[in-house]
Coordinates of C-alpha atoms and ligand atoms in Angstrom, one line a residue:
M1 CA -69.4 -167.8 15.6
S2 CA -71.1 -164.5 16.6
T3 CA -69.6 -161.3 15.3
D4 CA -71.6 -159.2 17.9
P5 CA -69.4 -156.8 19.9
G6 CA -68.8 -158.2 23.3
Y7 CA -68.4 -161.8 22.1
D8 CA -64.9 -163.3 22.1
A9 CA -63.3 -165.3 19.3
N10 CA -65.1 -168.5 20.4
G11 CA -68.5 -166.9 20.2
T12 CA -69.0 -166.9 23.9
L13 CA -69.8 -163.8 26.0
P14 CA -66.8 -163.0 28.2
L15 CA -67.7 -162.9 31.8
T16 CA -68.0 -159.5 33.5
R17 CA -69.0 -158.2 36.9
D18 CA -69.6 -154.5 37.5
G19 CA -68.1 -153.8 34.1
R20 CA -64.9 -155.7 35.0
A21 CA -63.7 -158.8 33.2
V22 CA -64.0 -162.0 35.1
S23 CA -61.7 -164.9 34.4
D24 CA -63.5 -168.2 34.5
R25 CA -61.6 -170.8 36.5
G26 CA -64.0 -173.6 35.7
G27 CA -64.2 -176.4 38.3
T28 CA -61.3 -174.9 40.3
V29 CA -61.8 -174.3 44.0
C30 CA -60.5 -171.1 45.7
V31 CA -58.9 -171.4 49.2
I32 CA -58.4 -168.1 51.1
G33 CA -55.4 -168.3 53.4
A34 CA -52.3 -170.5 53.5
G35 CA -52.2 -171.0 57.3
A36 CA -52.5 -174.4 58.9
S37 CA -56.2 -174.7 57.8
G38 CA -55.8 -173.4 54.3
L39 CA -52.8 -175.7 53.6
A40 CA -54.8 -178.7 54.7
A41 CA -57.7 -177.6 52.4
V42 CA -55.4 -177.2 49.4
K43 CA -53.8 -180.6 50.0
N44 CA -57.1 -182.4 50.5
L45 CA -58.8 -180.7 47.6
L46 CA -55.9 -181.6 45.3
E47 CA -56.0 -185.2 46.5
H48 CA -59.7 -185.3 45.6
G49 CA -58.8 -184.2 42.0
F50 CA -59.7 -180.5 42.2
G51 CA -57.7 -177.7 40.7
V52 CA -57.0 -175.2 43.5
D53 CA -56.1 -171.5 43.6
C54 CA -55.1 -170.4 47.1
Y55 CA -54.7 -166.7 47.9
E56 CA -52.4 -165.7 50.8
R57 CA -52.0 -162.0 51.8
E58 CA -48.6 -162.7 53.3
T59 CA -45.4 -163.8 51.5
G60 CA -45.1 -167.2 53.2
V61 CA -47.2 -170.1 54.6
G62 CA -47.9 -170.7 58.3
G63 CA -50.5 -168.0 59.1
A64 CA -50.5 -167.3 62.9
W65 CA -47.3 -169.5 63.4
N66 CA -45.2 -167.3 61.0
W67 CA -44.4 -164.6 63.4
R68 CA -42.8 -162.5 60.7
H69 CA -46.3 -161.9 59.4
D70 CA -47.9 -158.5 60.4
R71 CA -50.9 -160.0 62.0
S72 CA -49.3 -163.0 63.7
P73 CA -50.4 -163.2 67.3
V74 CA -47.5 -165.3 68.6
S75 CA -44.7 -163.9 70.7
A76 CA -41.1 -165.0 71.1
G77 CA -42.0 -167.3 74.0
T78 CA -45.0 -169.1 72.5
H79 CA -45.1 -172.9 72.6
L80 CA -47.9 -175.1 71.7
I81 CA -50.3 -175.8 74.6
S82 CA -51.7 -178.9 72.8
S83 CA -49.1 -181.7 72.8
K84 CA -47.5 -183.0 69.6
P85 CA -49.7 -186.0 68.8
M86 CA -52.8 -184.0 69.5
S87 CA -51.6 -181.1 67.3
Q88 CA -50.3 -182.7 64.1
Y89 CA -52.2 -183.5 60.9
P90 CA -53.2 -187.2 60.9
D91 CA -51.2 -187.9 57.8
F92 CA -48.0 -185.9 58.6
P93 CA -46.5 -186.6 62.0
M94 CA -44.1 -184.2 63.7
P95 CA -40.6 -185.6 64.1
D96 CA -40.1 -188.0 67.0
A97 CA -37.1 -186.0 68.2
W98 CA -39.2 -182.9 68.8
P99 CA -40.4 -182.0 72.3
D100 CA -43.9 -182.6 73.6
Y101 CA -44.7 -178.9 73.2
P102 CA -42.8 -177.5 70.3
A103 CA -42.0 -173.7 70.1
H104 CA -43.6 -171.5 67.5
G105 CA -40.6 -171.7 65.2
L106 CA -40.8 -175.5 65.1
V107 CA -44.6 -175.3 64.3
L108 CA -43.8 -173.0 61.4
S109 CA -41.1 -175.3 60.2
Y110 CA -43.6 -178.2 60.4
L111 CA -46.1 -176.3 58.3
E112 CA -43.4 -175.4 55.8
R113 CA -42.4 -179.1 55.5
Y114 CA -46.0 -180.0 55.0
A115 CA -46.3 -177.6 52.2
E116 CA -43.1 -178.9 50.6
H117 CA -43.9 -182.5 51.1
F118 CA -47.3 -182.3 49.4
E119 CA -46.1 -179.7 46.8
L120 CA -48.6 -177.1 47.8
K121 CA -46.8 -173.9 47.2
P122 CA -47.2 -173.9 43.4
H123 CA -50.9 -173.5 44.1
V124 CA -50.6 -170.5 46.3
W125 CA -50.6 -166.9 45.2
F126 CA -48.6 -165.1 47.8
G127 CA -48.9 -161.4 48.6
T128 CA -52.4 -161.5 47.3
E129 CA -55.3 -160.5 49.4
V130 CA -58.9 -161.5 48.8
V131 CA -61.1 -158.4 49.0
R132 CA -64.5 -159.7 47.9
V133 CA -66.3 -163.0 47.5
E134 CA -69.7 -162.8 45.9
P135 CA -72.2 -165.3 44.6
A136 CA -72.1 -165.6 40.8
G137 CA -75.2 -167.7 40.2
G138 CA -75.3 -171.5 39.8
D139 CA -73.6 -171.9 43.2
R140 CA -70.4 -170.4 41.8
W141 CA -68.4 -167.5 43.3
D142 CA -66.6 -164.4 42.1
V143 CA -63.4 -163.8 44.1
T144 CA -61.8 -160.4 43.8
T145 CA -58.1 -160.1 44.7
R146 CA -55.4 -157.5 44.8
S147 CA -51.8 -157.2 45.9
T148 CA -51.5 -157.0 49.6
G149 CA -51.4 -153.4 50.7
G150 CA -53.8 -152.3 48.0
C151 CA -51.4 -151.4 45.2
G152 CA -52.1 -152.7 41.7
S153 CA -55.4 -153.4 40.1
Q154 CA -58.0 -155.8 41.3
R155 CA -58.7 -159.0 39.5
T156 CA -61.9 -161.1 39.6
S157 CA -62.0 -164.9 39.0
R158 CA -65.0 -167.2 39.0
Y159 CA -64.7 -170.4 41.0
A160 CA -66.8 -173.6 41.5
A161 CA -66.4 -173.4 45.3
V162 CA -64.6 -171.4 48.0
V163 CA -62.9 -172.5 51.3
V164 CA -62.5 -169.6 53.7
A165 CA -59.4 -170.3 55.9
N166 CA -58.6 -166.8 57.0
G167 CA -58.0 -167.6 60.7
H168 CA -59.9 -166.1 63.7
N169 CA -57.0 -165.1 66.0
W170 CA -55.8 -161.9 64.4
A171 CA -58.4 -159.1 64.8
P172 CA -58.1 -157.8 68.4
R173 CA -61.2 -157.7 70.6
M174 CA -60.5 -154.5 72.6
P175 CA -62.7 -153.5 75.5
A176 CA -63.6 -149.9 76.1
Y177 CA -63.5 -148.5 79.6
E178 CA -64.7 -145.1 80.9
G179 CA -61.8 -142.7 80.9
Q180 CA -59.6 -144.9 78.7
E181 CA -59.1 -142.2 76.0
S182 CA -57.6 -139.7 78.4
Y183 CA -55.2 -142.3 80.0
R184 CA -51.6 -141.2 79.7
G185 CA -50.0 -144.6 80.1
E186 CA -49.6 -147.1 77.2
I187 CA -52.3 -149.5 76.2
I188 CA -51.6 -152.4 73.8
H189 CA -53.5 -155.5 72.8
G190 CA -52.0 -158.9 73.7
S191 CA -51.3 -159.6 70.0
A192 CA -48.8 -156.6 70.0
Y193 CA -46.8 -158.2 72.8
K194 CA -43.8 -159.9 71.1
E195 CA -41.0 -160.1 73.6
P196 CA -40.0 -159.4 77.2
N197 CA -38.1 -156.1 76.4
Q198 CA -41.5 -154.5 76.0
V199 CA -42.2 -155.0 79.8
R200 CA -38.6 -154.9 81.2
G201 CA -38.4 -152.6 84.2
R202 CA -42.0 -151.4 83.8
K203 CA -45.1 -151.6 85.9
V204 CA -47.5 -153.8 83.9
L205 CA -51.2 -154.6 84.1
V206 CA -52.3 -157.6 82.1
V207 CA -56.1 -157.8 81.5
G208 CA -57.6 -161.1 80.6
G209 CA -57.2 -164.6 81.9
G210 CA -57.0 -166.7 78.7
N211 CA -53.8 -168.4 77.6
T212 CA -52.4 -165.1 76.2
G213 CA -53.0 -163.2 79.4
C214 CA -51.4 -165.9 81.5
D215 CA -48.4 -166.3 79.2
I216 CA -47.7 -162.5 79.2
A217 CA -48.2 -162.3 83.0
V218 CA -45.7 -165.1 83.4
E219 CA -43.1 -163.3 81.3
A220 CA -43.8 -160.0 83.0
A221 CA -43.3 -161.7 86.4
T222 CA -39.6 -162.2 85.7
H223 CA -38.9 -159.1 83.5
A224 CA -41.2 -156.3 84.6
A225 CA -40.8 -154.2 87.7
R226 CA -44.3 -155.2 88.8
C227 CA -47.1 -157.3 87.3
W228 CA -50.8 -157.2 88.1
H229 CA -53.1 -159.7 86.4
S230 CA -56.7 -158.7 86.1
T231 CA -59.4 -161.3 85.4
R232 CA -63.2 -160.9 85.6
R233 CA -63.7 -164.5 86.8
G234 CA -61.9 -167.4 88.3
Y235 CA -60.4 -170.1 86.1
W236 CA -59.0 -173.6 86.3
Y237 CA -55.3 -173.7 85.6
A238 CA -54.2 -177.0 84.1
P239 CA -50.5 -177.9 84.3
K240 CA -48.8 -179.0 81.1
Y241 CA -48.0 -182.4 82.6
L242 CA -49.9 -184.8 84.9
M243 CA -48.0 -187.9 86.1
G244 CA -45.2 -187.0 83.7
R245 CA -47.5 -187.1 80.6
P246 CA -48.9 -184.1 78.7
T247 CA -52.2 -183.2 80.3
D248 CA -54.2 -183.5 77.0
Q249 CA -52.9 -187.0 76.5
V250 CA -54.0 -188.0 80.0
N251 CA -57.4 -186.4 79.3
A252 CA -57.6 -188.3 76.0
G253 CA -56.9 -191.5 77.9
V254 CA -59.7 -190.8 80.4
L255 CA -62.1 -190.2 77.5
R256 CA -61.5 -193.7 76.3
W257 CA -63.1 -195.0 79.5
R258 CA -66.4 -193.4 78.2
L259 CA -67.3 -192.1 81.6
P260 CA -70.3 -189.7 81.9
L261 CA -69.3 -186.0 81.9
W262 CA -70.2 -185.5 85.6
L263 CA -67.9 -188.2 86.6
R264 CA -65.0 -187.0 84.4
Q265 CA -65.6 -183.5 85.9
R266 CA -65.5 -184.9 89.4
L267 CA -62.4 -186.9 88.6
M268 CA -60.6 -183.8 87.1
H269 CA -61.7 -181.6 90.0
R270 CA -60.0 -184.1 92.4
V271 CA -56.9 -184.3 90.3
L272 CA -56.6 -180.5 90.1
R273 CA -57.3 -180.2 93.8
L274 CA -54.4 -182.6 94.4
V275 CA -51.9 -181.2 91.9
V276 CA -52.8 -177.5 91.9
G277 CA -54.6 -177.1 95.2
D278 CA -57.0 -174.4 96.4
L279 CA -56.7 -171.4 94.1
T280 CA -58.2 -169.0 96.6
R281 CA -55.1 -169.5 98.8
F282 CA -53.2 -167.8 96.1
G283 CA -55.6 -164.8 96.2
L284 CA -57.2 -166.0 92.9
P285 CA -61.0 -165.9 92.5
R286 CA -62.8 -169.3 92.8
P287 CA -63.8 -170.5 89.3
D288 CA -67.4 -169.7 88.7
H289 CA -67.8 -172.7 86.4
G290 CA -67.0 -176.4 86.4
V291 CA -63.9 -178.0 84.8
F292 CA -64.3 -178.4 81.0
Q293 CA -66.8 -175.5 81.0
S294 CA -64.3 -173.0 79.7
H295 CA -61.5 -173.1 77.1
P296 CA -58.6 -174.8 78.9
I297 CA -55.9 -172.6 80.3
V298 CA -52.7 -174.7 80.2
N299 CA -50.0 -173.0 82.2
G300 CA -47.8 -174.6 84.8
Q301 CA -46.0 -171.4 85.7
L302 CA -48.7 -168.9 86.6
L303 CA -49.3 -170.1 90.1
H304 CA -45.6 -170.5 90.7
H305 CA -45.2 -166.8 90.0
V306 CA -48.3 -165.8 92.0
G307 CA -46.8 -167.8 94.9
H308 CA -43.5 -165.9 94.5
G309 CA -45.1 -162.5 94.4
G310 CA -44.1 -161.9 90.7
I311 CA -47.8 -161.8 89.7
R312 CA -50.4 -160.0 91.8
P313 CA -54.0 -161.2 90.9
V314 CA -56.5 -158.4 90.9
P315 CA -60.2 -158.1 89.9
E316 CA -61.8 -156.6 86.8
V317 CA -60.9 -153.1 85.6
A318 CA -63.7 -150.6 86.4
R319 CA -62.4 -147.4 84.7
F320 CA -59.3 -145.4 83.8
T321 CA -58.2 -141.9 85.1
R322 CA -55.5 -139.8 83.4
H323 CA -52.7 -141.6 85.3
S324 CA -54.3 -144.7 86.9
V325 CA -56.6 -147.7 86.6
I326 CA -59.4 -148.2 89.1
L327 CA -60.5 -151.7 89.8
T328 CA -64.0 -152.9 90.7
D329 CA -62.9 -153.3 94.3
G330 CA -62.0 -149.6 94.4
R331 CA -58.2 -150.2 94.3
E332 CA -56.1 -147.8 92.2
L333 CA -53.1 -149.0 90.2
D334 CA -50.5 -147.0 88.4
P335 CA -49.2 -149.2 85.5
D336 CA -46.9 -147.8 82.8
L337 CA -48.3 -150.4 80.4
V338 CA -51.7 -152.1 80.1
V339 CA -51.8 -155.2 78.0
M340 CA -55.4 -156.1 76.9
A341 CA -55.2 -159.9 76.4
T342 CA -58.9 -159.9 75.8
G343 CA -59.0 -162.2 72.8
Y344 CA -60.0 -161.9 69.1
E345 CA -63.0 -161.3 66.9
P346 CA -63.8 -163.4 63.8
R347 CA -63.6 -161.2 60.7
F348 CA -64.8 -161.9 57.2
E349 CA -64.7 -158.5 55.6
F350 CA -64.8 -159.9 52.1
L351 CA -68.1 -161.7 52.6
D352 CA -71.7 -160.5 53.0
P353 CA -72.6 -161.4 56.6
G354 CA -75.7 -163.3 55.5
L355 CA -73.7 -165.8 53.5
L356 CA -72.3 -167.2 56.8
D357 CA -75.6 -166.9 58.6
R358 CA -74.1 -164.5 61.1
D359 CA -76.3 -163.5 63.9
A360 CA -76.7 -159.9 65.4
D361 CA -73.5 -160.3 67.4
G362 CA -71.6 -161.3 64.2
R363 CA -71.3 -165.0 65.2
P364 CA -71.5 -167.3 62.2
R365 CA -74.0 -170.2 62.6
L366 CA -72.5 -173.0 60.6
Y367 CA -72.9 -176.8 60.9
L368 CA -69.7 -178.0 62.5
H369 CA -68.6 -174.4 62.4
T370 CA -67.8 -175.2 58.7
F371 CA -70.8 -175.5 56.5
P372 CA -73.4 -172.7 55.9
A373 CA -76.9 -174.0 55.5
A374 CA -77.8 -172.1 52.3
Q375 CA -74.4 -172.1 50.5
P376 CA -73.5 -175.6 49.3
T377 CA -70.3 -174.6 47.7
L378 CA -68.9 -172.4 50.5
A379 CA -67.1 -173.7 53.6
V380 CA -65.0 -172.3 56.4
A381 CA -62.0 -174.2 57.7
G382 CA -60.3 -173.7 61.1
L383 CA -63.1 -171.7 62.7
V384 CA -62.9 -173.9 65.8
Q385 CA -61.4 -173.6 69.2
P386 CA -60.9 -177.2 70.5
D387 CA -59.6 -178.4 73.9
S388 CA -56.7 -179.9 71.9
G389 CA -55.1 -179.2 68.5
V390 CA -56.8 -177.3 65.7
L391 CA -54.9 -179.0 62.8
P392 CA -56.5 -182.5 62.9
L393 CA -59.9 -180.9 62.9
A394 CA -59.1 -178.6 60.0
H395 CA -57.8 -181.6 58.1
W396 CA -61.1 -183.6 58.4
Q397 CA -63.2 -180.5 57.8
S398 CA -61.6 -180.1 54.4
V399 CA -61.8 -183.8 53.6
A400 CA -65.5 -183.6 54.3
F401 CA -65.9 -180.5 52.0
A402 CA -63.9 -182.2 49.2
R403 CA -66.0 -185.3 49.5
W404 CA -69.2 -183.3 49.5
L405 CA -68.2 -181.5 46.3
R406 CA -67.5 -184.8 44.6
L407 CA -70.6 -186.5 45.9
R408 CA -73.0 -183.8 44.8
E409 CA -71.8 -184.4 41.2
A410 CA -71.8 -188.2 41.4
A411 CA -74.8 -189.0 43.6
P412 CA -77.1 -186.0 44.2
Q413 CA -79.6 -188.1 46.2
R414 CA -77.0 -189.3 48.7
A415 CA -75.5 -185.8 48.8
A416 CA -79.0 -184.5 49.8
R417 CA -78.8 -186.4 53.0
F418 CA -75.7 -184.5 54.0
R419 CA -77.4 -181.2 53.2
E420 CA -80.3 -182.2 55.6
R421 CA -77.6 -182.7 58.2
V422 CA -76.2 -179.3 57.5
S423 CA -79.5 -177.5 57.6
G424 CA -80.5 -179.2 60.9
G425 CA -77.2 -178.7 62.6
A426 CA -76.4 -175.1 62.2
R427 CA -76.9 -174.3 65.9
G428 CA -75.1 -177.4 67.2
R429 CA -72.4 -177.0 69.9
W430 CA -70.2 -180.1 69.7
K431 CA -69.1 -179.5 73.3
D432 CA -69.7 -181.9 76.1
A433 CA -70.0 -179.4 79.0
T434 CA -72.0 -176.1 78.6
P435 CA -69.3 -173.4 78.3
T436 CA -69.5 -170.1 80.2
D437 CA -71.4 -167.4 78.3
S438 CA -68.5 -165.5 76.6
P439 CA -67.7 -164.6 73.0
R440 CA -64.4 -166.5 73.6
H441 CA -66.5 -169.7 73.5
W442 CA -68.3 -169.1 70.2
F443 CA -66.3 -171.8 68.5
E444 CA -65.3 -173.8 71.5
V445 CA -65.6 -177.6 70.9
S446 CA -64.6 -180.8 72.6
H447 CA -62.4 -182.5 70.1
D448 CA -63.9 -186.0 70.7
V449 CA -67.5 -184.8 70.4
Y450 CA -66.6 -182.7 67.3
L451 CA -64.7 -185.5 65.6
R452 CA -67.5 -188.0 66.2
E453 CA -70.0 -185.7 64.5
L454 CA -67.5 -185.0 61.7
Q455 CA -67.1 -188.8 61.3
R456 CA -70.9 -189.1 60.8
A457 CA -70.8 -186.5 58.1
L458 CA -67.8 -188.2 56.5
D459 CA -69.8 -191.5 56.5
D460 CA -72.7 -189.7 54.7
L461 CA -70.2 -188.5 52.1
K462 CA -68.4 -191.7 51.4
A463 CA -67.5 -192.0 47.7
V464 CA -69.9 -193.9 45.5
P465 CA -68.4 -197.3 44.4
A466 CA -67.4 -197.1 40.7
Ligands
FAD501 C1 -50.9 -167.4 70.7 C2 -51.6 -168.6 70.1 C3 -51.3 -169.9 70.4 C4 -51.9 -171.0 69.9 N1 -51.6 -172.2 70.3 C5 -52.2 -173.3 69.7 C6 -51.9 -174.6 70.1 O1 -51.1 -174.8 71.1 N2 -52.4 -175.7 69.4 C7 -53.3 -175.4 68.4 O2 -53.7 -176.4 67.8 N3 -53.7 -174.2 68.1 C8 -53.2 -173.1 68.7 N4 -53.6 -171.9 68.3 C9 -54.6 -171.7 67.3 C10 -54.0 -171.4 65.9 O3 -54.7 -170.3 65.4 C11 -54.0 -172.6 65.0 O4 -53.0 -173.5 65.4 C12 -53.8 -172.3 63.5 O5 -52.8 -171.3 63.4 C13 -55.0 -172.0 62.8 O6 -54.7 -171.9 61.4 P1 -55.6 -171.1 60.4 O7 -55.1 -171.4 59.0 O8 -57.0 -171.5 60.6 O9 -55.5 -169.6 60.7 P2 -54.2 -168.6 60.6 O10 -53.0 -169.3 61.1 O11 -54.6 -167.3 61.2 O12 -54.0 -168.4 59.0 C14 -54.9 -167.7 58.3 C15 -54.2 -167.2 57.0 O13 -55.1 -166.6 56.1 C16 -54.5 -165.4 55.6 N5 -55.6 -164.5 55.2 C17 -56.4 -163.9 56.1 N6 -57.3 -163.1 55.4 C18 -56.9 -163.1 54.1 C19 -57.4 -162.5 52.9 N7 -58.4 -161.7 52.9 N8 -56.8 -162.8 51.8 C20 -55.7 -163.7 51.7 N9 -55.2 -164.3 52.8 C21 -55.8 -164.0 54.0 C22 -53.6 -164.9 56.7 O14 -52.6 -164.1 56.2 C23 -53.1 -166.2 57.3 O15 -51.9 -166.7 56.6 C24 -53.0 -170.8 68.9 C25 -53.3 -169.5 68.6 C26 -52.7 -168.4 69.2 C27 -53.2 -167.0 68.9
NAP502 N1 -50.1 -172.0 72.7 C1 -50.2 -171.0 73.6 O1 -49.3 -170.9 74.4 C2 -51.3 -170.0 73.5 C3 -51.1 -168.8 74.0 C4 -52.0 -167.8 73.9 C5 -53.2 -168.1 73.3 N2 -53.5 -169.3 72.8 C6 -54.8 -169.6 72.1 O2 -55.2 -168.5 71.4 C7 -56.6 -168.3 71.5 C8 -56.9 -166.9 72.0 O3 -56.5 -166.9 73.4 P1 -56.5 -165.5 74.2 O4 -56.1 -165.7 75.5 O5 -55.8 -164.4 73.4 O6 -58.1 -165.0 74.2 P2 -59.3 -165.7 74.9 O7 -59.2 -167.1 75.1 O8 -60.5 -165.2 74.2 O9 -59.3 -165.0 76.4 C9 -59.7 -163.7 76.5 C10 -59.6 -163.3 78.0 O10 -60.0 -161.9 78.1 C11 -61.1 -161.8 78.9 N3 -61.9 -160.7 78.4 C12 -62.5 -160.5 77.2 N4 -63.1 -159.4 77.1 C13 -62.9 -158.7 78.3 C14 -63.3 -157.5 78.9 N5 -64.1 -156.7 78.1 N6 -63.0 -157.2 80.1 C15 -62.3 -158.1 80.9 N7 -61.8 -159.2 80.4 C16 -62.1 -159.6 79.2 C17 -61.9 -163.1 78.9 O11 -62.7 -163.3 80.0 P3 -64.0 -164.3 80.0 O12 -63.4 -165.6 80.2 O13 -64.8 -163.8 81.1 O14 -64.7 -164.1 78.7 C18 -60.7 -164.1 78.8 O15 -60.1 -164.2 80.1 C19 -57.1 -169.5 72.4 O16 -57.4 -170.5 71.5 C20 -55.8 -169.8 73.2 O17 -55.8 -171.2 73.6 C21 -52.6 -170.3 72.9

């Protein structure tokens, strides 16, 4: 045993970083976030025999679906837009008695039941925020945490691997218009819209044609004194049901026919023409892209309210004056409240941007939006925006990562095949139709294309027979 100062009783040099003690967690994997993706990662890593420490900045599980959380983007009226079978984890079905499109409270209760059933909570450090994740050599990671809100001291622990599951729908993407700073009305981001009282009796302008903008416009149609809905392009509006079945299930049925994309697009154009009709009759702009080329907007009520005069479609905002908003067609509106439903930016403040191969715009370039080319023991879970549910994809992403960690110990040569796939696939798209050029499509995937590629990866990573 060494008696040198700095060595501990076992004769080993205690780990330090920047003069701070580092606690060595051995082969344990760190998971950041206990939302839907983080919970799936904790469960699948435990099932593959790993120790797991999960850090969650909030005091409960559920992430975006826990609307008590500060950063939750859901509002009182939010329901799933992906139907139940397309939204649930493959190994934990939602109850049969639940409706096709559960409300956000049911989704939270589903995630809480999942955490209970698989006994995940003992592995989660609640109220603990990850502030830094740094390479520690030997493909290991130093993870620095503190109590949420910044009180208390920081603590650094060293892990064998890290899964980042911090969500990508919480940091508002706010546009900046000329004159906006001197505007006297109220401007909020769509994530700050929580319930209809915020628009009751007011003149409201909703900017943005994604699902958030459409949902808020629909609520404003019945509660606000007036509602304008500004979009910078035309969209396809899918109803929640086709022929009495949830639309995503009908779509999944059509996918089974294995028709070429152009034929599926033509088929869906016909169906929408028949069910929804000519959008320009409602005063909406004609879509500037084909069906399946943008993230689906699933809203059966928007056109109803446009047709009843509750929602007035207007073009893009050009600029603000002190008391009004000027549109690109020169019209002047005088809203009391402007809701910017303009989407979200991905944020990874605790990671050096290079570690996720982020490009100049800040967009990570990862194989399957999950695996960085140069960081074998780092993965991101849930950084996808599918045309159906996120949870099944997040489940299989974390199974793949757990299998990869096991295989690199057991069969390095076979594991190398997977790394080749990762290096070659960082710029993949996993989307059948080319999406419109918008940051909202950075992580857009077609669930069938994505799962097929993930299945290939999972095949590469099959366990070595004992
Ligand atoms: C309004 C709305 C409706 C949606 N509807 C659907 C739908 O119908 N179907 C569907 O499948 N998906 C839908 N989504 C997508 C939704 O984001 C996913 O269903 C799911 O919530 C993703 O889970 P996640 O764990 O990846 O992210 P999140 O749910 O955002 O969870 C991330 C977690 O990480 C924690 N965290 C973040 N940073 C840190 C840190 N530094 N340290 C510690 N903890 C941290 C957060 O507190 C949070 O708990 C919707 C999204 C929105 C905004
Ligand atoms: N379950 C539900 O009910 C529900 C409800 C809400 C949201 N969601 C999900 O949550 C995620 C985020 O949805 P979201 O609607 O908040 O964001 P989003 O899909 O990113 O849509 C943002 C919208 O704002 C527009 N926009 C962005 N920047 C703009 C600018 N500078 N000027 C004018 N318009 C601008 C975009 O136009 P472009 O198309 O031109 O880029 C788009 O119409 C999606 O996955 C969505 O499906 C689900």
